[in-house]
Amino acid sequence: MSPRQRILSGIQPSGTLHIGNYFAMMKPAIELQADNECFYFIADLHALTQTPKPEALRERIAQVAVDFLACGLDPDRTVFFRQSDVTQVTELTWILNCITPVGLLERCHSYKDKLAKGLDANHGLFSYPVLMAADILIYDSNVVPVGQDQKQHLEVTRDLALRFNNQYGQTLTVPEPLIGEAVAVVPGTDGQKMSKSYGNTIEIFGAEKEMRRKIMRMVTDSTPVEAPKNPDSCNVFALYKLFASAAETQALRKLYTDGGMGYGTAKQMLFEKYWAYFEPFRRRRAELLANPDYVERILQDGGRRARHVADETLRRVRTRVGLA
Ligand code: ADP
Ligand code: TRP
């Protein structure tokens, strides 16, 4: 990647963060802070599409803020803010709505999946990708680190930016998604994609006993202890790889292929790696939880800096489309 790009990503405050969120989105986003200009936000407007209880939403916003900071988001380097603190984004959403073909949104998987599950779709859910496009385009973002499931939304964003530029002249920066191949899809305890909606998550900051229990109950095949096992089709191995060094991964691979190791041993090794990996983060989190005012100040300061950039883009866009 060329030096110093503008990186942007968002995460919904829709529940407790899990290791799928961490490895696919948060960790890459945190690593990119070193040499880039980063804008990371809490997508609270997107969370409204699920009409959460107001108290629950407020609580989750605060929780995601603390958890992201605990995982290494550095507010001295990165603009960290609440999506809803930048009202310019909803105005850009409207302008983009007016160049968005309905068919483009009808083809989006996340919307189609919810319909297929029989969920009542509100209009917010339908036009979710347009709000996401506005999030990205309003900061002239070059690169957007996300998990595989957001790839289509990035395609919508690129499509809308190109459409806008075609219609009104070069105005918006066309962004690139950044999807880490190795962690494109992190499997859950049942082997499906790890997701809050499937109840198969391992939380970043779960309680020790409960997390041990979840890992020890992970679904594996029924290969007997003495038989050789295939690491590459095993979700326990897939998760272990995320935490372990190359040498440690190689050592566990050998235990699988040699035979004589039960899945319980691999699960125990996974739990230990997982627990040790997040130990420093847990300590930082405890400090942040004791300092809610500090966290709030970070978000307010981030909001101010984000609004400044958003204002500038919106002014350009308004002029282009013929608004005052
Ligand atoms: P969930 O599916 O649990 O509701 P979100 O949709 O809130 O998670 O995802 C937040 C971010 O984490 C997105 O960038 C998404 O692509 C990524 N992500 C979530 N779950 C996984 C997973 N199992 N594997 C890879 N990336 C994931
Ligand atoms: N839709 C993303 C998710 O569910 C969250 C999000 C909203 C986002 N706006 C964004 C991610 C802009 C990247 C860029 O995970």
Coordinates of C-alpha atoms and ligand atoms in Angstrom, one line a residue:
M1 CA 0.0 0.0 0.0
S2 CA 1.3 3.5 -0.8
P3 CA 2.3 5.7 2.1
R4 CA -0.2 7.5 4.3
Q5 CA -3.6 6.7 3.0
R6 CA -6.8 7.7 4.6
I7 CA -8.3 4.6 6.2
L8 CA -11.8 4.4 7.4
S9 CA -13.9 1.7 9.1
G10 CA -17.0 1.4 11.3
I11 CA -18.4 -1.1 13.7
Q12 CA -22.0 -1.5 14.8
P13 CA -22.8 -1.3 18.5
S14 CA -25.1 -4.2 18.1
G15 CA -23.8 -6.6 20.8
T16 CA -20.6 -7.8 22.4
L17 CA -17.5 -7.9 20.2
H18 CA -16.2 -11.3 19.2
I19 CA -12.9 -12.6 17.9
G20 CA -14.4 -12.6 14.3
N21 CA -14.8 -8.9 14.6
Y22 CA -11.3 -8.6 16.1
F23 CA -9.3 -10.5 13.6
A24 CA -11.2 -9.5 10.5
M25 CA -11.7 -5.8 11.2
M26 CA -10.3 -4.4 14.4
K27 CA -6.8 -5.9 14.3
P28 CA -6.1 -4.8 10.7
A29 CA -7.6 -1.4 11.5
I30 CA -5.4 -1.0 14.6
E31 CA -2.2 -2.1 12.7
L32 CA -2.9 0.5 10.0
Q33 CA -2.7 3.3 12.5
A34 CA 1.1 3.2 12.5
D35 CA 1.5 4.8 9.0
N36 CA -1.8 6.2 8.0
E37 CA -4.5 8.7 8.8
C38 CA -7.3 6.7 10.3
F39 CA -11.0 7.4 10.9
Y40 CA -12.8 4.8 12.9
F41 CA -16.3 5.1 14.1
I42 CA -19.2 3.5 16.0
A43 CA -22.0 2.9 13.5
D44 CA -24.9 3.8 15.8
L45 CA -27.2 5.0 13.0
H46 CA -26.8 1.6 11.3
A47 CA -27.6 -0.1 14.6
L48 CA -31.0 1.8 14.6
T49 CA -32.1 -0.4 11.7
Q50 CA -32.6 -3.1 14.3
T51 CA -34.6 -0.7 16.5
P52 CA -32.8 -1.6 19.8
K53 CA -34.2 -0.4 23.1
P54 CA -32.7 3.2 23.7
E55 CA -31.0 2.1 26.9
A56 CA -29.5 -0.9 25.3
L57 CA -28.2 1.1 22.4
R58 CA -26.6 3.8 24.7
E59 CA -25.0 1.0 26.7
R60 CA -23.6 -0.8 23.6
I61 CA -22.2 2.4 22.2
A62 CA -20.3 3.0 25.4
Q63 CA -19.2 -0.6 25.5
V64 CA -17.9 -0.7 21.9
A65 CA -16.0 2.5 22.5
V66 CA -14.2 1.1 25.6
D67 CA -13.5 -2.3 23.9
F68 CA -12.1 -0.7 20.7
L69 CA -9.8 1.5 22.8
A70 CA -8.8 -1.4 25.0
C71 CA -7.8 -3.4 21.9
G72 CA -5.3 -0.7 20.8
L73 CA -7.2 2.1 19.0
D74 CA -4.9 5.0 19.7
P75 CA -6.9 8.3 20.0
D76 CA -3.8 10.4 19.5
R77 CA -3.3 9.0 16.1
T78 CA -6.8 8.1 15.0
V79 CA -10.0 10.1 14.8
F80 CA -12.5 7.9 16.8
F81 CA -16.1 9.0 16.9
R82 CA -19.8 8.2 16.9
Q83 CA -21.4 8.1 13.4
S84 CA -24.4 10.1 14.7
D85 CA -22.2 13.0 15.9
V86 CA -21.5 13.8 12.2
T87 CA -25.0 14.8 10.9
Q88 CA -23.5 15.7 7.5
V89 CA -23.4 12.0 6.8
T90 CA -27.2 11.8 6.7
E91 CA -27.4 14.7 4.3
L92 CA -24.9 13.0 2.0
T93 CA -27.0 9.8 2.3
W94 CA -30.0 11.7 0.9
I95 CA -28.1 13.1 -2.0
L96 CA -26.7 9.6 -2.8
N97 CA -30.2 8.1 -2.4
C98 CA -31.2 10.1 -5.4
I99 CA -28.6 8.5 -7.6
T100 CA -29.1 5.0 -6.3
P101 CA -31.0 2.5 -8.4
V102 CA -33.5 0.5 -6.4
G103 CA -32.3 -2.7 -8.1
L104 CA -28.7 -2.2 -6.8
L105 CA -30.0 -2.3 -3.2
E106 CA -32.4 -5.2 -3.9
R107 CA -29.4 -7.3 -4.9
C108 CA -27.6 -6.8 -1.6
H109 CA -27.1 -10.1 0.3
S110 CA -27.5 -8.7 3.8
Y111 CA -30.9 -7.3 2.9
K112 CA -31.9 -10.5 1.0
D113 CA -30.8 -12.7 3.8
K114 CA -32.9 -10.8 6.4
L115 CA -35.9 -11.0 4.1
A116 CA -35.3 -14.8 3.5
K117 CA -35.3 -15.3 7.3
G118 CA -38.7 -13.7 7.4
L119 CA -37.6 -10.6 9.3
D120 CA -39.7 -7.5 8.6
A121 CA -37.4 -5.2 6.7
N122 CA -37.7 -1.4 7.4
H123 CA -36.6 1.1 4.8
G124 CA -33.4 1.8 6.9
L125 CA -32.3 -1.8 6.4
F126 CA -33.0 -1.6 2.7
S127 CA -31.0 1.6 2.3
Y128 CA -28.3 0.6 4.8
P129 CA -25.6 0.4 2.0
V130 CA -26.3 4.0 1.0
L131 CA -25.6 5.3 4.5
M132 CA -22.5 3.1 4.5
A133 CA -21.4 4.7 1.2
A134 CA -21.9 8.1 2.7
D135 CA -19.8 7.1 5.7
I136 CA -17.0 6.2 3.5
L137 CA -17.2 8.9 0.8
I138 CA -17.6 11.8 3.2
Y139 CA -14.1 11.4 4.5
D140 CA -12.5 10.8 1.1
S141 CA -11.4 7.4 2.3
N142 CA -8.9 5.4 0.3
V143 CA -9.0 2.1 2.1
V144 CA -11.7 0.4 4.1
P145 CA -10.6 -2.6 6.2
V146 CA -13.6 -5.0 6.7
G147 CA -14.5 -8.7 6.8
Q148 CA -15.6 -10.6 3.7
D149 CA -19.3 -10.0 4.4
Q150 CA -19.0 -6.3 3.8
K151 CA -17.4 -6.7 0.4
Q152 CA -20.6 -6.2 -1.5
H153 CA -21.4 -3.0 0.5
L154 CA -18.0 -1.7 -0.6
E155 CA -18.9 -2.5 -4.2
V156 CA -22.1 -0.4 -3.8
T157 CA -20.0 2.4 -2.4
R158 CA -17.6 2.3 -5.4
D159 CA -20.5 2.2 -7.8
L160 CA -22.2 5.2 -6.2
A161 CA -19.0 7.2 -6.2
L162 CA -18.4 6.5 -9.9
R163 CA -22.0 7.3 -10.7
F164 CA -21.8 10.6 -8.9
N165 CA -18.5 11.5 -10.5
N166 CA -19.9 10.6 -14.0
Q167 CA -23.0 12.6 -13.5
Y168 CA -21.6 15.7 -11.7
G169 CA -17.8 15.7 -12.5
Q170 CA -14.9 14.3 -10.4
T171 CA -15.9 14.9 -6.8
L172 CA -15.7 11.8 -4.7
T173 CA -12.7 9.5 -3.9
V174 CA -13.4 5.9 -5.0
P175 CA -12.3 3.6 -2.1
E176 CA -10.7 0.1 -2.0
P177 CA -11.8 -2.6 0.4
L178 CA -9.1 -4.3 2.4
I179 CA -10.0 -7.8 3.2
G180 CA -7.3 -9.9 4.9
E181 CA -7.3 -13.3 3.1
A182 CA -6.2 -15.3 6.1
V183 CA -9.1 -14.1 8.3
A184 CA -11.7 -13.3 5.7
V185 CA -14.1 -15.5 7.5
V186 CA -13.5 -16.6 11.1
P187 CA -15.5 -19.7 12.0
G188 CA -17.6 -19.9 15.1
T189 CA -17.8 -22.6 17.8
D190 CA -20.2 -24.6 15.5
G191 CA -18.0 -24.2 12.3
Q192 CA -20.3 -21.7 10.6
K193 CA -19.2 -18.1 10.2
M194 CA -18.8 -16.6 13.7
S195 CA -21.7 -14.2 14.2
K196 CA -23.8 -12.7 17.0
S197 CA -26.8 -13.8 15.1
Y198 CA -25.8 -17.5 15.2
G199 CA -25.0 -17.7 18.9
N200 CA -21.6 -19.3 18.1
T201 CA -19.3 -16.5 19.2
I202 CA -16.2 -16.3 21.4
E203 CA -16.2 -12.9 22.9
I204 CA -13.0 -10.8 23.1
F205 CA -13.8 -9.9 26.7
G206 CA -15.8 -12.9 27.9
A207 CA -15.6 -14.2 31.4
E208 CA -13.0 -16.9 31.8
K209 CA -15.2 -19.8 32.9
E210 CA -17.8 -19.2 30.2
M211 CA -15.2 -18.8 27.5
R212 CA -13.4 -22.0 28.6
R213 CA -16.8 -23.8 28.5
K214 CA -17.6 -22.5 25.0
I215 CA -14.2 -23.5 23.6
M216 CA -14.4 -27.0 25.2
R217 CA -17.8 -27.5 23.7
M218 CA -16.8 -26.5 20.1
V219 CA -18.2 -28.8 17.5
T220 CA -15.6 -31.1 15.9
D221 CA -15.9 -34.3 13.8
S222 CA -15.9 -37.7 15.4
T223 CA -12.5 -39.0 14.4
P224 CA -11.3 -41.2 17.3
V225 CA -8.4 -40.1 19.5
E226 CA -5.8 -42.4 18.0
A227 CA -6.6 -41.6 14.4
P228 CA -4.8 -38.9 12.4
K229 CA -6.9 -35.7 12.0
N230 CA -7.2 -33.1 9.3
P231 CA -6.3 -29.7 10.8
D232 CA -7.4 -27.8 7.7
S233 CA -11.1 -28.8 8.1
C234 CA -11.1 -28.2 11.9
N235 CA -12.5 -25.0 13.4
V236 CA -10.4 -25.4 16.6
F237 CA -7.3 -25.4 14.5
A238 CA -8.5 -22.4 12.4
L239 CA -8.9 -20.4 15.6
Y240 CA -5.7 -21.6 17.2
K241 CA -3.8 -20.3 14.1
L242 CA -5.1 -16.8 14.7
F243 CA -3.5 -16.6 18.1
A244 CA -0.3 -18.8 17.7
S245 CA 3.1 -18.2 16.1
A246 CA 4.0 -20.0 12.9
A247 CA 6.1 -22.5 14.9
E248 CA 3.3 -23.2 17.4
T249 CA 0.8 -23.7 14.6
Q250 CA 3.2 -26.1 12.9
A251 CA 3.5 -28.1 16.2
L252 CA -0.2 -28.4 16.6
R253 CA -0.6 -29.4 12.9
K254 CA 1.8 -32.3 13.6
L255 CA -0.2 -33.4 16.6
Y256 CA -3.3 -33.5 14.4
T257 CA -1.7 -35.4 11.5
D258 CA 0.3 -37.9 13.7
G259 CA -2.9 -39.1 15.5
G260 CA -3.0 -39.9 19.2
M261 CA -4.3 -36.5 20.2
G262 CA -8.0 -35.9 21.2
Y263 CA -9.8 -32.7 20.2
G264 CA -10.0 -31.9 24.0
T265 CA -6.3 -31.3 24.0
A266 CA -6.4 -29.0 21.0
K267 CA -9.3 -27.1 22.6
Q268 CA -7.4 -26.7 25.9
M269 CA -4.4 -25.3 23.9
L270 CA -6.7 -22.9 22.1
F271 CA -8.3 -21.7 25.3
E272 CA -4.9 -21.0 26.8
K273 CA -3.7 -19.0 23.8
Y274 CA -6.9 -17.1 23.6
W275 CA -6.9 -16.2 27.2
A276 CA -3.2 -15.1 27.3
Y277 CA -3.5 -13.1 24.0
F278 CA -6.2 -10.7 25.4
E279 CA -4.7 -10.4 28.9
P280 CA -3.1 -7.0 28.4
F281 CA -6.2 -5.8 26.7
R282 CA -8.3 -6.8 29.7
R283 CA -6.1 -4.7 31.9
R284 CA -6.4 -1.6 29.8
R285 CA -10.2 -2.2 29.6
A286 CA -10.5 -2.2 33.3
E287 CA -8.8 1.2 33.5
L288 CA -11.0 2.6 30.8
L289 CA -14.2 1.3 32.5
A290 CA -13.1 3.3 35.5
N291 CA -12.8 6.5 33.4
P292 CA -16.0 7.0 31.4
D293 CA -15.4 10.8 31.2
Y294 CA -12.0 10.2 29.5
V295 CA -13.7 7.9 26.9
E296 CA -16.5 10.5 26.3
R297 CA -13.9 13.2 25.7
I298 CA -12.2 11.1 23.1
L299 CA -15.4 10.6 21.2
Q300 CA -16.4 14.2 21.4
D301 CA -13.0 15.3 20.2
G302 CA -13.1 12.7 17.4
G303 CA -16.6 14.0 16.4
R304 CA -15.2 17.5 16.1
R305 CA -12.4 16.5 13.9
A306 CA -14.6 14.2 11.7
R307 CA -17.2 17.0 11.3
H308 CA -14.5 19.3 10.0
V309 CA -13.6 16.9 7.2
A310 CA -17.2 16.0 6.5
D311 CA -18.2 19.6 6.2
E312 CA -15.6 20.2 3.5
T313 CA -16.8 17.2 1.4
L314 CA -20.4 18.1 1.8
R315 CA -19.8 21.6 0.6
R316 CA -18.2 20.3 -2.5
V317 CA -21.1 17.8 -3.1
R318 CA -23.8 20.5 -2.5
T319 CA -22.2 22.8 -5.0
R320 CA -21.9 20.0 -7.6
V321 CA -25.6 19.0 -7.4
G322 CA -26.9 22.6 -7.5
L323 CA -27.8 23.2 -3.9
A324 CA -26.9 26.6 -2.5
Ligands
ADP1 P1 -21.9 -10.1 13.3 O1 -21.9 -11.0 12.1 O2 -21.4 -10.8 14.6 O3 -23.2 -9.3 13.5 P2 -20.9 -7.5 12.4 O4 -21.7 -7.7 11.1 O5 -21.2 -6.5 13.4 O6 -20.7 -9.0 13.1 O7 -19.4 -7.3 11.9 C1 -18.5 -6.3 12.2 C2 -17.2 -6.4 11.4 O8 -16.6 -7.7 11.7 C3 -17.4 -6.5 9.9 O9 -16.3 -5.8 9.2 C4 -17.4 -7.9 9.5 O10 -17.1 -8.1 8.2 C5 -16.5 -8.5 10.5 N1 -16.8 -9.9 10.9 C6 -17.8 -10.2 11.7 N2 -17.9 -11.6 11.9 C7 -16.8 -12.1 11.2 C8 -16.3 -13.4 10.9 N3 -16.9 -14.5 11.5 N4 -15.3 -13.5 10.1 C9 -14.7 -12.4 9.5 N5 -15.2 -11.2 9.7 C10 -16.2 -11.0 10.5
TRP2 N1 -21.8 -2.3 7.9 C1 -20.6 -2.5 8.7 C2 -20.8 -3.7 9.6 O1 -21.9 -4.2 9.8 C3 -20.4 -1.3 9.7 C4 -20.2 0.0 8.9 C5 -21.0 1.0 8.7 C6 -19.0 0.3 8.1 N2 -20.5 2.0 8.0 C7 -19.2 1.6 7.6 C8 -17.8 -0.4 7.9 C9 -18.3 2.2 6.8 C10 -16.9 0.2 7.1 C11 -17.1 1.5 6.5 O2 -19.9 -4.2 10.0

